[in-house]
Short mmCIF file of C-alpha atoms (C1' of nucleotides) in Angstrom, two decimals:
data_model
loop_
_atom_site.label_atom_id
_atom_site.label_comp_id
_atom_site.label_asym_id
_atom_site.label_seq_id
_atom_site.Cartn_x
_atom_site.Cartn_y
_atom_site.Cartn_z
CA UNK A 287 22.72 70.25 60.20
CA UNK A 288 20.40 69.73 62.75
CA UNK A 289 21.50 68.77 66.49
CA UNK A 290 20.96 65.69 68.40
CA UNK A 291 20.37 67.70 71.50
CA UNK A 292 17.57 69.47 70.14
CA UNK A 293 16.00 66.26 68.57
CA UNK A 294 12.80 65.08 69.44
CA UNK A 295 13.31 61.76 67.93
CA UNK A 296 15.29 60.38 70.77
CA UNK A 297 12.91 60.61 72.96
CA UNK A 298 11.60 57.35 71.68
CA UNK A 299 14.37 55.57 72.39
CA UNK A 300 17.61 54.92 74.31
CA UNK A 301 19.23 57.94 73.38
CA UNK A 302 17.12 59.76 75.66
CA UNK A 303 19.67 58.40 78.46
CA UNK A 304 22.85 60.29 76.94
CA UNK A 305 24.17 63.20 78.86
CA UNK A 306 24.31 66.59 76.91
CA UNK A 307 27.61 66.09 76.45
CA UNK A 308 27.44 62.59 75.19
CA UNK A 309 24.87 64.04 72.74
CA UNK A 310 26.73 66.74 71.68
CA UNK A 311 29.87 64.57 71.02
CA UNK A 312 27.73 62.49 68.89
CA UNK A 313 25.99 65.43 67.11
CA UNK A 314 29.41 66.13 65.45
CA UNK A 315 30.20 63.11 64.07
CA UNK A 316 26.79 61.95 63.23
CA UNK A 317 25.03 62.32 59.20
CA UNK A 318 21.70 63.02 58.27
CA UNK A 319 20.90 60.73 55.44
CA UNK A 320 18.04 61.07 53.11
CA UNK A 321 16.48 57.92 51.36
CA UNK A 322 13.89 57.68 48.74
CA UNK A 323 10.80 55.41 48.86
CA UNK A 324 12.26 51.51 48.06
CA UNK A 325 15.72 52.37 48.35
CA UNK A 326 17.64 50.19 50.85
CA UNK A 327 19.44 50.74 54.29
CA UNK A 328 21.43 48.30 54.75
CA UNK A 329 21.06 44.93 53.37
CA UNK A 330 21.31 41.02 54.87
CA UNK A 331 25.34 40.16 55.30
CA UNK A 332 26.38 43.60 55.12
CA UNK A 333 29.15 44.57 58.02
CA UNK A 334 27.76 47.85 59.23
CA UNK A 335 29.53 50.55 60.31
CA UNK A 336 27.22 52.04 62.62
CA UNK A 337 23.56 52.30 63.63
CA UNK A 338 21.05 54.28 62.30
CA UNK A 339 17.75 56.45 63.89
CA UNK A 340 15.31 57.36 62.04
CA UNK A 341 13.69 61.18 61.89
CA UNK A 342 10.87 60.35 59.55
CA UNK A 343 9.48 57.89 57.26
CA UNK A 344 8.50 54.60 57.62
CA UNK A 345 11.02 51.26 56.76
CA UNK A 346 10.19 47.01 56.67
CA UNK A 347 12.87 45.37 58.23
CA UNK A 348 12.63 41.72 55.72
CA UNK A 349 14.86 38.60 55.77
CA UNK A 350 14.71 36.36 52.33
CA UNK A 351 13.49 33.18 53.32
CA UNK A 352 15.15 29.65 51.18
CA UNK A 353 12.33 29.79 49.10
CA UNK A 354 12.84 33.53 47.75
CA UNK A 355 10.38 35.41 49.91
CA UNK A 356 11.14 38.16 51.68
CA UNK A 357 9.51 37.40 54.83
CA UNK A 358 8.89 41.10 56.83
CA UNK A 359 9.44 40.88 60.16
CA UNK A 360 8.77 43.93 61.28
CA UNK A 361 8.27 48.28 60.31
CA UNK A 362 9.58 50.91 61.87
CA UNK A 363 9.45 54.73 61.71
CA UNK A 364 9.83 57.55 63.52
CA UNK A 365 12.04 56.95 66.91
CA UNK A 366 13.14 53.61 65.70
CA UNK A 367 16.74 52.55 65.63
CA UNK A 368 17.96 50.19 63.09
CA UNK A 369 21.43 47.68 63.73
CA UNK A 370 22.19 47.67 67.77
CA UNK A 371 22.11 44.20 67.65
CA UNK A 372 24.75 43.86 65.13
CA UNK A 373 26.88 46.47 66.05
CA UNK A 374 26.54 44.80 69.82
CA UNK A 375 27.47 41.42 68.73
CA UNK A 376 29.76 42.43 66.22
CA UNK A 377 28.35 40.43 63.46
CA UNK A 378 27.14 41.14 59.82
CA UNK A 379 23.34 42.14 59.94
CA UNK A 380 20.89 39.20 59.44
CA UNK A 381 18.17 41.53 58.32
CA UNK A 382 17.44 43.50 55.29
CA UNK A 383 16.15 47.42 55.87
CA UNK A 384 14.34 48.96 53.11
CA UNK A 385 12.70 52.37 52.73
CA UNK A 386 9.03 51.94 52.39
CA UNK A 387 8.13 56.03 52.21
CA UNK A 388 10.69 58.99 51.48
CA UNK A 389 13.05 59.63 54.64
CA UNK A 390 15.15 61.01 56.93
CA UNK A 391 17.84 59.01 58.86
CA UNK A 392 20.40 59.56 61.36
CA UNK A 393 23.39 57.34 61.04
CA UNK A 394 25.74 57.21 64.16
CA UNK A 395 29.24 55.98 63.85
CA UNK A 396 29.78 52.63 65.44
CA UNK A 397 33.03 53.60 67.57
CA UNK A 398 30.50 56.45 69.17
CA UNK A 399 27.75 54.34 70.46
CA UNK A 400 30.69 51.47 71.62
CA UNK A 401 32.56 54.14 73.82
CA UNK A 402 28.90 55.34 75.60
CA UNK A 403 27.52 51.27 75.77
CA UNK A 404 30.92 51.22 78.08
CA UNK A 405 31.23 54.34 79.26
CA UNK A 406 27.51 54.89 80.35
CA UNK A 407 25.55 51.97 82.03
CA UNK A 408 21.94 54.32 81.90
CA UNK A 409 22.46 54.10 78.13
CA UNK A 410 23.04 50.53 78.32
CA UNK A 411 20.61 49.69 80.47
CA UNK A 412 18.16 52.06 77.80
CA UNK A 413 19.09 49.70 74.64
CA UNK A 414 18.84 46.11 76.92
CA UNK A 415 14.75 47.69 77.88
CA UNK A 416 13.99 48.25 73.83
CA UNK A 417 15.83 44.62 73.37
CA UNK A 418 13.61 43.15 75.82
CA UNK A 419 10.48 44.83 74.66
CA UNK A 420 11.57 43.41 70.93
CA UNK A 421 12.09 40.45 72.19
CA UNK A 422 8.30 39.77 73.69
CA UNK A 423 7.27 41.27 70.66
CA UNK A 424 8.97 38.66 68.39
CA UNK A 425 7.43 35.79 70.63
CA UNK A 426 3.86 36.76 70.38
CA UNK A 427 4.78 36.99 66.17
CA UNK A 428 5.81 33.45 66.73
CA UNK A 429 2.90 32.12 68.49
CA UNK A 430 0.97 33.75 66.06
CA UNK A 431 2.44 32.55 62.78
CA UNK A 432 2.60 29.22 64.16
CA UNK A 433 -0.91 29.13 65.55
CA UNK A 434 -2.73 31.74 63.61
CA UNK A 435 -4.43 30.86 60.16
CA UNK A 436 -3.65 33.32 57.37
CA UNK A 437 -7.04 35.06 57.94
CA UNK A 438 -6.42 35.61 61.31
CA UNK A 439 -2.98 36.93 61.22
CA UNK A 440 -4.40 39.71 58.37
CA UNK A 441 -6.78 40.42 60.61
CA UNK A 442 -3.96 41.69 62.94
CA UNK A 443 -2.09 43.32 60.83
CA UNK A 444 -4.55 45.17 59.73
CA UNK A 445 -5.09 46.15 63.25
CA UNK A 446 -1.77 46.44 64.26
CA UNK A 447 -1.30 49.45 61.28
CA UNK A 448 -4.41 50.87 62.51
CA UNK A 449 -3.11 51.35 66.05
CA UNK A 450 0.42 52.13 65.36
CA UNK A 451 1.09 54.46 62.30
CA UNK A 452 -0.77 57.73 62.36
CA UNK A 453 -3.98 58.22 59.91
CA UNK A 454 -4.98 60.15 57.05
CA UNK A 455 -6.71 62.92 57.32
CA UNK A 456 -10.02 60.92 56.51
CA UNK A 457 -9.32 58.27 59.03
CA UNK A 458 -7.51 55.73 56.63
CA UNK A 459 -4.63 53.85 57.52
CA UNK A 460 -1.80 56.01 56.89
CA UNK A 461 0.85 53.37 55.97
CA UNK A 462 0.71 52.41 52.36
CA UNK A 463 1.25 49.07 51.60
CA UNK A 464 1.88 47.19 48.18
CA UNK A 465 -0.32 44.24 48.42
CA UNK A 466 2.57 41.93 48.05
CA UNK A 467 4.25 43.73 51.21
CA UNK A 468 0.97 42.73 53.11
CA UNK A 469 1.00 38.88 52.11
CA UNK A 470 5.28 39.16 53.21
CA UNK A 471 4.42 40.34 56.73
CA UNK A 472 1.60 37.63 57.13
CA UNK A 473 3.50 35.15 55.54
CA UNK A 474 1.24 34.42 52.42
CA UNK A 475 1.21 34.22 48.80
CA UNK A 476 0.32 37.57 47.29
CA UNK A 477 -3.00 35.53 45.82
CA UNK A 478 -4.38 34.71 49.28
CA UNK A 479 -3.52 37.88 51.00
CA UNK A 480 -5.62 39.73 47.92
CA UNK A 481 -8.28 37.25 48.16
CA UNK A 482 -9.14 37.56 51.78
CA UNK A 483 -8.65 41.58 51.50
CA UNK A 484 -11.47 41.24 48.94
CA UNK A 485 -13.59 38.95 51.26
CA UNK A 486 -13.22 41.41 54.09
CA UNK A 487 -14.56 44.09 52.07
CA UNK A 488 -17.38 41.74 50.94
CA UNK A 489 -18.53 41.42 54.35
CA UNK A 490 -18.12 45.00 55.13
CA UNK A 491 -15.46 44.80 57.54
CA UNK A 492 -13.16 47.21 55.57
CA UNK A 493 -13.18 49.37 52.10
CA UNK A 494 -10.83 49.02 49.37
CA UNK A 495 -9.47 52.07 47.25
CA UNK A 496 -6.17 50.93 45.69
CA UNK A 497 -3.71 50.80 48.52
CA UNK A 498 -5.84 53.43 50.69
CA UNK A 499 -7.46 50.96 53.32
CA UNK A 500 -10.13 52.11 55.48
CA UNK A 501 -10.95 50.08 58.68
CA UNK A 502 -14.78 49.98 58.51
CA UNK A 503 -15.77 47.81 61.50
CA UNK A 504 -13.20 47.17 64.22
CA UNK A 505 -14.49 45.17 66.68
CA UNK A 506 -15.81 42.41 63.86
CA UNK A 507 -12.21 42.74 62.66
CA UNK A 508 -10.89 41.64 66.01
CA UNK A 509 -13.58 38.89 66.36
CA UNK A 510 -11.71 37.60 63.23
CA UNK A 511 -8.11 37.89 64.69
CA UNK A 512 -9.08 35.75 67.71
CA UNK A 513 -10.84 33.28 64.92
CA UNK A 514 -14.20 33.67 64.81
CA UNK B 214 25.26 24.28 99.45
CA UNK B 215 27.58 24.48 96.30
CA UNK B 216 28.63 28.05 95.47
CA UNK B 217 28.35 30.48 92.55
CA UNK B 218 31.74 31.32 92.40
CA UNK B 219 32.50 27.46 92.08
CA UNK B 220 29.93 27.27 89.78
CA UNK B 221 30.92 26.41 86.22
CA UNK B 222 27.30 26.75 85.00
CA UNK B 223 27.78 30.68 84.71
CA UNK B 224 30.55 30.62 82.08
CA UNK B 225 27.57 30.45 79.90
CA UNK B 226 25.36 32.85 80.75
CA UNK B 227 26.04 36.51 81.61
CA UNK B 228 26.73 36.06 85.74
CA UNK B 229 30.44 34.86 84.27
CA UNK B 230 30.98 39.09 83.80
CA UNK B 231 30.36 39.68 87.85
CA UNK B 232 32.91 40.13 90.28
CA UNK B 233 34.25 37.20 93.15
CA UNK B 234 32.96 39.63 95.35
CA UNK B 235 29.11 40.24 93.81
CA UNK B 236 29.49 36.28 93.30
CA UNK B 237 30.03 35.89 96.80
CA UNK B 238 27.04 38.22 97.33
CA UNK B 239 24.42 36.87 95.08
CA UNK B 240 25.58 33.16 96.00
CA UNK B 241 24.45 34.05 99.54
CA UNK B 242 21.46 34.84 98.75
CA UNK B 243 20.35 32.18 96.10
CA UNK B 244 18.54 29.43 96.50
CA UNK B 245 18.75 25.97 94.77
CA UNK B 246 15.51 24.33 93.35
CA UNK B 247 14.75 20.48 92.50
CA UNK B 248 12.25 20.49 89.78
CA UNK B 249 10.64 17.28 88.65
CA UNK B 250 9.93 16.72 85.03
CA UNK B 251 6.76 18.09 84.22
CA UNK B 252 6.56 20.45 87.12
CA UNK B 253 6.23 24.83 86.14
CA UNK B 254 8.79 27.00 86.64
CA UNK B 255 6.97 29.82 86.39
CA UNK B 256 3.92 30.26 84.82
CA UNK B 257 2.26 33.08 82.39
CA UNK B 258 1.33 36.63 83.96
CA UNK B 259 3.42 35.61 86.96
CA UNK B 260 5.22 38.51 88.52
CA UNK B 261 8.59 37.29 88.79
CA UNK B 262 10.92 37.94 92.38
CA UNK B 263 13.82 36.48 90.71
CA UNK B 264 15.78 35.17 87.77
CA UNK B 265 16.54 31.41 87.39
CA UNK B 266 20.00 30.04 86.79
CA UNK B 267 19.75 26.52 85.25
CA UNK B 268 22.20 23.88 86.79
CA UNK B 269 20.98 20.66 85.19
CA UNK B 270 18.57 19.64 82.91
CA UNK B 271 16.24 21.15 80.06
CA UNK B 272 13.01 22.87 80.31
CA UNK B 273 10.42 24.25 77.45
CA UNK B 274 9.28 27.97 77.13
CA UNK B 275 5.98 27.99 75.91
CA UNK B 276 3.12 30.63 75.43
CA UNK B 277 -0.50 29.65 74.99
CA UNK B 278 -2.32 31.25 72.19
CA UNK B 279 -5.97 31.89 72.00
CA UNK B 280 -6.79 28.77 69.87
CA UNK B 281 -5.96 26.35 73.02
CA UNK B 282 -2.65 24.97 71.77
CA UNK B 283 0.43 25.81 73.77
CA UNK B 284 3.63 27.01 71.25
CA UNK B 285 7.09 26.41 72.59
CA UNK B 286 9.37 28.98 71.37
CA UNK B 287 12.48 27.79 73.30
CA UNK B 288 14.47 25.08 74.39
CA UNK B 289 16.81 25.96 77.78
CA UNK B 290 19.10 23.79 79.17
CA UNK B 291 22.35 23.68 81.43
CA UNK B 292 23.47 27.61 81.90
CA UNK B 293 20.67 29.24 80.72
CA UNK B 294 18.97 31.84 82.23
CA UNK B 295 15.38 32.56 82.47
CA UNK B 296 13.50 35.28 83.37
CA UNK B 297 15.59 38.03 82.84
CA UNK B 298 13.46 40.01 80.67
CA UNK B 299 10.40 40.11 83.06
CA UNK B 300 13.03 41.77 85.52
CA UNK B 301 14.55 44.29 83.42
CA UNK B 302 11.11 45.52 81.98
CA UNK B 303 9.24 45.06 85.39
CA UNK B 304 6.91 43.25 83.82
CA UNK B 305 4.91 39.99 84.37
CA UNK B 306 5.82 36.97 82.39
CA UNK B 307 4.56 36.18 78.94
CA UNK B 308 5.78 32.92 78.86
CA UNK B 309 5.56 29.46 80.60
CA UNK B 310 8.47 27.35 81.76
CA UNK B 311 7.96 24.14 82.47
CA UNK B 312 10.50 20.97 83.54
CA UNK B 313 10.96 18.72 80.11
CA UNK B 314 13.54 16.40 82.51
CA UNK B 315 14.25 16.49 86.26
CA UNK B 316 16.19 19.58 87.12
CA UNK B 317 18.37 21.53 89.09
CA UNK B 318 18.04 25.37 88.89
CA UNK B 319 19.15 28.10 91.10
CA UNK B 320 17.05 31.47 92.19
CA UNK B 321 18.33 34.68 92.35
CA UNK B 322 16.19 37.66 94.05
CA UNK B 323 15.51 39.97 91.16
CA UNK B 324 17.19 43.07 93.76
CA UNK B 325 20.52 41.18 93.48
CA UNK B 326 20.40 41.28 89.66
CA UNK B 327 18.74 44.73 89.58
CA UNK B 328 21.89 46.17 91.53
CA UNK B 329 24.47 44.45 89.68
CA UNK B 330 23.01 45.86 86.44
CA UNK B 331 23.00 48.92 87.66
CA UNK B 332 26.48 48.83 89.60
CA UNK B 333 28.14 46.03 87.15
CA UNK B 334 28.45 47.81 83.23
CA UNK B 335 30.22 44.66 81.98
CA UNK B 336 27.41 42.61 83.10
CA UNK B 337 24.51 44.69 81.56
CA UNK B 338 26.72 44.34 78.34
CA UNK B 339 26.80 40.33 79.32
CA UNK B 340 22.87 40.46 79.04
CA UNK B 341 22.71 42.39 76.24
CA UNK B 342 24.40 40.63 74.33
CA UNK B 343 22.43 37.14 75.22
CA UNK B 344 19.38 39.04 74.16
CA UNK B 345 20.61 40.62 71.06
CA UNK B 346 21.52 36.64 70.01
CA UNK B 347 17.74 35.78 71.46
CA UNK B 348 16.52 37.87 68.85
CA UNK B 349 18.59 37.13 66.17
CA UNK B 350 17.00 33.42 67.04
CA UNK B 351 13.66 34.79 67.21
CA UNK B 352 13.93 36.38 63.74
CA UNK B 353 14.98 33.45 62.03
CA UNK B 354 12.19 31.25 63.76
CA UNK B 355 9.33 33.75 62.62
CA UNK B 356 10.97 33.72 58.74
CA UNK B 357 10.82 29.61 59.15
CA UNK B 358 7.31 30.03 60.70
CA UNK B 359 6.25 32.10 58.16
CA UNK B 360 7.76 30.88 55.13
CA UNK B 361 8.63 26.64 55.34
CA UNK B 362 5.69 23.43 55.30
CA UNK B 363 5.54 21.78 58.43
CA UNK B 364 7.93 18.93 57.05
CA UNK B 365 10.42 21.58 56.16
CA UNK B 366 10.10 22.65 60.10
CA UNK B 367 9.83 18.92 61.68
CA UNK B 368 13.35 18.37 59.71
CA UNK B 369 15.37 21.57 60.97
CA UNK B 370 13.77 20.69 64.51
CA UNK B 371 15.19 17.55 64.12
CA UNK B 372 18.52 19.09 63.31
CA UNK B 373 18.49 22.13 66.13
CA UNK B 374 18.02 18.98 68.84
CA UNK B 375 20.56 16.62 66.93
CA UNK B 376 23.28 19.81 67.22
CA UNK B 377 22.20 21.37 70.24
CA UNK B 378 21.25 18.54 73.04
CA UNK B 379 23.61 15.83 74.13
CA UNK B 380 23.23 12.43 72.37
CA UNK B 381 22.82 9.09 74.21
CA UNK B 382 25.09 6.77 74.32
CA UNK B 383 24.67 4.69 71.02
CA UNK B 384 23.88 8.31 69.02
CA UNK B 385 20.62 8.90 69.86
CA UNK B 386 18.66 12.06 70.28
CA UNK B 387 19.37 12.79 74.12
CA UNK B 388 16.27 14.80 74.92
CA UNK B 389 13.19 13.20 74.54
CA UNK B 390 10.06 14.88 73.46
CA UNK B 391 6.38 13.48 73.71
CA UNK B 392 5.08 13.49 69.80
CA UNK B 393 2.80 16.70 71.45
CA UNK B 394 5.83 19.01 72.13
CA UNK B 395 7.19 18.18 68.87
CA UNK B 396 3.94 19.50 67.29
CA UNK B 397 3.90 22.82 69.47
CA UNK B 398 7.34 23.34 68.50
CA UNK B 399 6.76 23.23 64.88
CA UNK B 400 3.64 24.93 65.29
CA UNK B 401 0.56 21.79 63.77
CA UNK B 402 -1.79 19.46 65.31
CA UNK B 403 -0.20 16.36 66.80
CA UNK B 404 -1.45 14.26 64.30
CA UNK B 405 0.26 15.85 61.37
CA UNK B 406 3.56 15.54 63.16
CA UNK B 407 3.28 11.79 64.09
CA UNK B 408 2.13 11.40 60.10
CA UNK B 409 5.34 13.10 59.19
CA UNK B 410 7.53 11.31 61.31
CA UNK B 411 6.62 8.25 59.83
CA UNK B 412 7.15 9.34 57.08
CA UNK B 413 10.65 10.44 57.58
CA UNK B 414 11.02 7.10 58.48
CA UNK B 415 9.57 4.53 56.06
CA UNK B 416 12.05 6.95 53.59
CA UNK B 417 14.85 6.03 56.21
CA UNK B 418 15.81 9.42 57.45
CA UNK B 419 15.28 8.41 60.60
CA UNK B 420 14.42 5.34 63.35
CA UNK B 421 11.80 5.46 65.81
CA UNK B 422 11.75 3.30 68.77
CA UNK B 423 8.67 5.05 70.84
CA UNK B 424 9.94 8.34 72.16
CA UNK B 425 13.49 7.83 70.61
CA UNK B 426 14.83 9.25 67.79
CA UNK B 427 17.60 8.14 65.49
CA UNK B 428 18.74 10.33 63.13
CA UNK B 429 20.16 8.12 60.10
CA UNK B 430 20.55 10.52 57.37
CA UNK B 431 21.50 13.91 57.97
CA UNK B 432 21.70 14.84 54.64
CA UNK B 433 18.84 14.19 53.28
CA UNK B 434 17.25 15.60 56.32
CA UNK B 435 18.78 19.17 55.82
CA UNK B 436 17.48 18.57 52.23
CA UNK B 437 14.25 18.27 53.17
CA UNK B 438 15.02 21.71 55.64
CA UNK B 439 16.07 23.37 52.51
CA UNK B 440 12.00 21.93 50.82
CA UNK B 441 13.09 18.97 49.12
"C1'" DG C 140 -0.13 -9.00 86.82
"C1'" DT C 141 -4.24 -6.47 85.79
"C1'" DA C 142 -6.85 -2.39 85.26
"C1'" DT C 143 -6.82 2.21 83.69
"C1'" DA C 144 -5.38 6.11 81.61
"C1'" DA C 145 -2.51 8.44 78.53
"C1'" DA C 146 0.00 8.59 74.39
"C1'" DA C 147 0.81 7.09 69.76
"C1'" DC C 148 -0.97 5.92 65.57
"C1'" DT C 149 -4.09 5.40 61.16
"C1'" DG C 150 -7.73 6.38 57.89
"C1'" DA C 151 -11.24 9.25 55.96
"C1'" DT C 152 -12.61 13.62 55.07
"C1'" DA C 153 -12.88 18.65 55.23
"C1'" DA C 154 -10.80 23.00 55.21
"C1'" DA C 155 -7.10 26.11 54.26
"C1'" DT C 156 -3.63 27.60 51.31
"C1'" DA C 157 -0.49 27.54 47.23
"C1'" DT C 158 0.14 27.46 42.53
"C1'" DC C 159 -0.67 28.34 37.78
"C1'" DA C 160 -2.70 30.84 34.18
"C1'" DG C 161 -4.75 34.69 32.41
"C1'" DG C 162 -6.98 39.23 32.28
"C1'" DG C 163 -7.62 43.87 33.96
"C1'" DT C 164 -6.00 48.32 35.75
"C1'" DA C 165 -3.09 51.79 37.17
"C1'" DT C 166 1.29 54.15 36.68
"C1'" DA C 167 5.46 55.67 34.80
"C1'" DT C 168 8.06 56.89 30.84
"C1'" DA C 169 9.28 58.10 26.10
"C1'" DT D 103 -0.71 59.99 23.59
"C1'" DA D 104 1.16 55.63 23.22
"C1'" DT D 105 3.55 51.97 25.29
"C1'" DA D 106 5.70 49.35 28.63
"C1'" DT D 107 5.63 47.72 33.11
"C1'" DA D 108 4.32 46.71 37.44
"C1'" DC D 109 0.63 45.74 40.24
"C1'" DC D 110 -3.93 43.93 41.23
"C1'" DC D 111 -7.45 40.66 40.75
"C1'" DT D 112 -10.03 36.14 39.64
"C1'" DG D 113 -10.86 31.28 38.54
"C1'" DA D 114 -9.45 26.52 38.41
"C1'" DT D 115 -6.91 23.19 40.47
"C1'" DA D 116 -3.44 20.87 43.34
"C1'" DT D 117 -1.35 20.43 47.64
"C1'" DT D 118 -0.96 20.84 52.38
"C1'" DT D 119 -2.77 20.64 56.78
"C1'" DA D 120 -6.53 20.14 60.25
"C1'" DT D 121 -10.15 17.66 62.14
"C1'" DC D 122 -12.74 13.80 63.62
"C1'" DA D 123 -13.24 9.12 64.81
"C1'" DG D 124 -11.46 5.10 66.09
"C1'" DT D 125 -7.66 1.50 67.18
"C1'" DT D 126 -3.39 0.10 69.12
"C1'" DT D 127 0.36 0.64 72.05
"C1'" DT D 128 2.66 2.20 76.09
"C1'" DA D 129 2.96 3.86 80.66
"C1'" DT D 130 1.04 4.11 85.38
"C1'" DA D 131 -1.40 2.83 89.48
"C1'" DC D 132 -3.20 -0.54 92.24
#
DNA sequence: GTATAAAACTGATAAATATCAGGGTATATA
DNA sequence: TATATACCCTGATATTTATCAGTTTTATAC
């Protein structure tokens, strides 16, 4: 099994403050999971045992809303770690994690990451900087659902997956969404989230092949997010 | 002036993990603000020299979005702190805090704070753990953004201020809100809120008497939460 | 107290979005 | 290959919400 010491991954986030020996420590203990596309992490109420860090692959972090959508609140891949906050505040999870491609995750006993939270105030210090960057994140997805019409906040997403999953090899957006996944993160019925995909490739803005995307005209696309 | 180590304020907020001694420190060095209602905090972009502890009195985090209409996303009153995030990501603010009442908040020098998180594990824990419980906030307001009608949203407002601000004397909601900051905290035009309110009333959920609001039927108002 | 401005309210209408119903298309499986 | 199943799409319609225009009420300043 591969060695946390040697990872790459952790670069992206507050592991990169461990000590070599913290790392190694945690190497021993740690598993290397491997998930199918749609299979779940962890899901909403479950007491978890430890957090996770994912190699490779792409996940939707979703929590089911009263009225039986699963409202996605955000993705994550590569870099990304999955249930600090729970394992911090020693509570069940809120959120349901789900495998959206085929991947590889890290899963780090809870007891481990407790002793270097206390043990090592970089680390700590590491994990409250990704909380606060969450954090702004989550208020600007406020503002926007609150604020934003549903054509807008497609718009965004579509930009937002543009910008921050890598690309096919002929420039498509390389995250593959079902269209119901789509209307879940804007907050739409399926219906409206197809309907306005369709009117954006009417007027050119993007092409349509199945679930491969291809961001035509970017700037027009970001006229839209900002409402025109 | 009164001191933070006499302060009872901080047994809400993280500050109740420091030491007499960095109390002693960091009570030296604050300073104690009288803000008027209405008055700014801070505003958004500002580069923040300091956190703010508050004492007394509620204000409203808000963030304008590109349409015009300013979102609040929070509610702090009496121990919260504000500004913390700006500090620990050296960033400028993205939000706006303005005086909803006439307050009484102290100032601490962001190199106080800096020191003490670096110096102080216990505390860094302390303010990681009032973020991870931010988020957890913030994820369940972007599912009810996303997800609920605007009536579903007016009612659970109604609720989060009828269990989470002091009442008046004869049961009344304690912290008054112009019919505008109710619309930018459920995210619609102020119109649609006043229509809904009377609403809620002429079905006797509730009693208006101009900016007061009498909650008569709990009930049915978490049954309209729930959609209805 | 009166003047003035700001806030609250109401109605009419337009625009955005959800819902329901049905058909088409791709994909997996036997 | 056939069949089932899930996903995608479209139209018609209902509902929700925003917008605009105007009136009334309340708060504020003189």
């Amino acid at each position: 099994m591969s060695k946390c010491e040697h990872c790459i991954v952790r670069q992206f986030n507050a592991l990169k403050e461990l000590t070599t020996e913290e790392l190694e420590r945690i190497s021993k203990c740690k598993s290397t999971l491997s998930i199918k596309k749609g299979e779940l992490i962890f899901s909403e109420g479950e007491h978890l045992k430890g957090i996770y860090c994912i190699k490779k692959g792409v996940c939707k972090i979703s929590k089911m809303s009263e009225n039986g959508k699963d409202q996605i609140i955000h993705l994550i891949q590569k870099g990304g770690l999955l249930g600090e906050r729970s394992i911090i505040n020693d509570e069940v999870t809120n959120l349901k994690a789900t495998a959206l491609q085929d991947m590889l995750v890290c899963f780090i006993p809870k007891e481990e990451i407790l002793k270097d939270l206390h043990e090592n105030n970089e680390f700590s210090l590491g994990i409250l900087k990704g909380m606060a960057n969450s954090l702004k994140n989550a208020d600007n997805v406020i503002v926007n659902m609150a604020q934003k019409t549903v054509k807008q906040r497609l718009a965004e997403t579509l930009l937002f997956l543009d910008t921050n999953f890598e690309k096919t090899e002929d420039n498509k957006l390389g995250l593959q969404l079902s269209r119901e996944d789509i209307a879940n993160m804007i907050g739409t019925a399926t219906e409206s989230a197809i309907r306005l995909l369709s009117n954006f490739k009417k007027k050119g803005v993007i092409s349509l092949k199945g679930k491969e995307i291809n961001i035509l005209n970017t700037e027009k696309l970001k006229k839209i997010a900002r409402g025109f």
